[in-house]
CSV table of C-alpha atoms in Angstrom, one decimal:
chain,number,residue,atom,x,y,z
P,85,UNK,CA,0.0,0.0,0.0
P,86,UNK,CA,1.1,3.3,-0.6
P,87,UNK,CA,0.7,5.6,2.6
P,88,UNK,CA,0.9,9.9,3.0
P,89,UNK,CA,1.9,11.3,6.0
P,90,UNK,CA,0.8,14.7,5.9
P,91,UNK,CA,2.8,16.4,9.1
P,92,UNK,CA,5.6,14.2,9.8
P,93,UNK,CA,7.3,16.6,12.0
P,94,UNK,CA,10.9,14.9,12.9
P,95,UNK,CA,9.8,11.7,12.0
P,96,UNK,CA,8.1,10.1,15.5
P,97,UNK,CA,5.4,8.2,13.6
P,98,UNK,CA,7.7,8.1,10.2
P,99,UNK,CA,9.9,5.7,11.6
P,100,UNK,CA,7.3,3.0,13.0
P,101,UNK,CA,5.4,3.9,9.4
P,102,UNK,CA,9.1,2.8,7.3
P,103,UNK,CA,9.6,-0.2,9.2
P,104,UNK,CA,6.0,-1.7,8.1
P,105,UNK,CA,7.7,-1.5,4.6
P,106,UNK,CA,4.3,0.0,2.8
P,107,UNK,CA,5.5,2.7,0.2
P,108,UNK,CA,5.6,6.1,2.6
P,109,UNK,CA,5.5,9.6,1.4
P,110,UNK,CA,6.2,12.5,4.2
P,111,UNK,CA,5.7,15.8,3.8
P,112,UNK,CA,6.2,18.8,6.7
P,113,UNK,CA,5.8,22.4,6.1
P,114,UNK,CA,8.4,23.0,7.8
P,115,UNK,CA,11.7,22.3,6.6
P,116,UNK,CA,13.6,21.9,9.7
P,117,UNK,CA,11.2,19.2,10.8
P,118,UNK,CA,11.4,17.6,7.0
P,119,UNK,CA,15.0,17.6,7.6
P,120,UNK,CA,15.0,15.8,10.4
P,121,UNK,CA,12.4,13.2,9.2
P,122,UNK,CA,14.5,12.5,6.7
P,123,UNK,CA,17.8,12.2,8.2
P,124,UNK,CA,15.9,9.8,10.8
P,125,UNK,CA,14.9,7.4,8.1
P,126,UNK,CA,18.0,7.7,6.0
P,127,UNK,CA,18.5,4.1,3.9
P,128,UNK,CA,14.9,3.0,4.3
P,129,UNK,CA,13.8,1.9,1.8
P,130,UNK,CA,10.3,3.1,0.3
P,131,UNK,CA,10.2,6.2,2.3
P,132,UNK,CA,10.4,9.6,0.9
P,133,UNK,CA,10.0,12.5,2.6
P,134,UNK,CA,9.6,16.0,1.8
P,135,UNK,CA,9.5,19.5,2.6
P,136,UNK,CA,5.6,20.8,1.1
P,137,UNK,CA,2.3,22.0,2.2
P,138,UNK,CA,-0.4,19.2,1.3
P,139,UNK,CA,-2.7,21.7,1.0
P,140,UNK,CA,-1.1,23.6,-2.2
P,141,UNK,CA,-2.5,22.2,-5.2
P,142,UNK,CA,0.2,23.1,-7.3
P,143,UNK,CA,2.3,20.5,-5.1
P,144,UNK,CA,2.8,17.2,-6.7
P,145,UNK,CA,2.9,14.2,-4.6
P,146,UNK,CA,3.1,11.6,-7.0
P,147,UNK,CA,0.9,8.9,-7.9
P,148,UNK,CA,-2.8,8.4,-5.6
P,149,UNK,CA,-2.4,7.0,-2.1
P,150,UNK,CA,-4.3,4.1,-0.2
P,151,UNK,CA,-4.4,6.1,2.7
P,152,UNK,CA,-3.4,9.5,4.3
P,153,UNK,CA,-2.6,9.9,8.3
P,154,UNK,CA,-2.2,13.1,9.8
P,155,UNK,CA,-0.6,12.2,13.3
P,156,UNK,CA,-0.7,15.7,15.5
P,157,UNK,CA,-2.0,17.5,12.6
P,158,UNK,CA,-5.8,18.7,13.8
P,159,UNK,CA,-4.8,20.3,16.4
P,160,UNK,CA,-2.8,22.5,15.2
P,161,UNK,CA,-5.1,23.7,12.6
């Protein structure tokens, strides 16, 4: 299955996500916090991660998804 995480932040729930080896795409608005999801699952394999706001349209993602998390998103919106 192929999985967005929308709000990765540093990579808490990215991690755990990786390791279930479902294709992962990560995206923070922040880079700092893209940066450090990324560096956190460096070498897995399937995971990409990026700095982007989900909510832009003009953002490309890729491909459709099979599902979309948002992990300590809501709240901050």
């Amino acid at each position: 299955k192929r999985v967005l995480e929308v709000g990765c932040g540093t990579g808490t729930y990215t991690v755990p996500l990786a390791k279930t080896g479902h294709e992962l795409v990560s995206v923070d608005i922040d880079p700092a916090y893209a940066a450090a999801a990324a560096q956190a699952t460096k070498g897995m394999p399937g995971v990409t991660v990026r700095h982007a706001d989900a909510t832009d349209p003009a953002v490309d993602l890729g491909e459709a998804f099979d599902s979309v998390i948002l992990f300590d998103v809501l709240e901050h919106i």
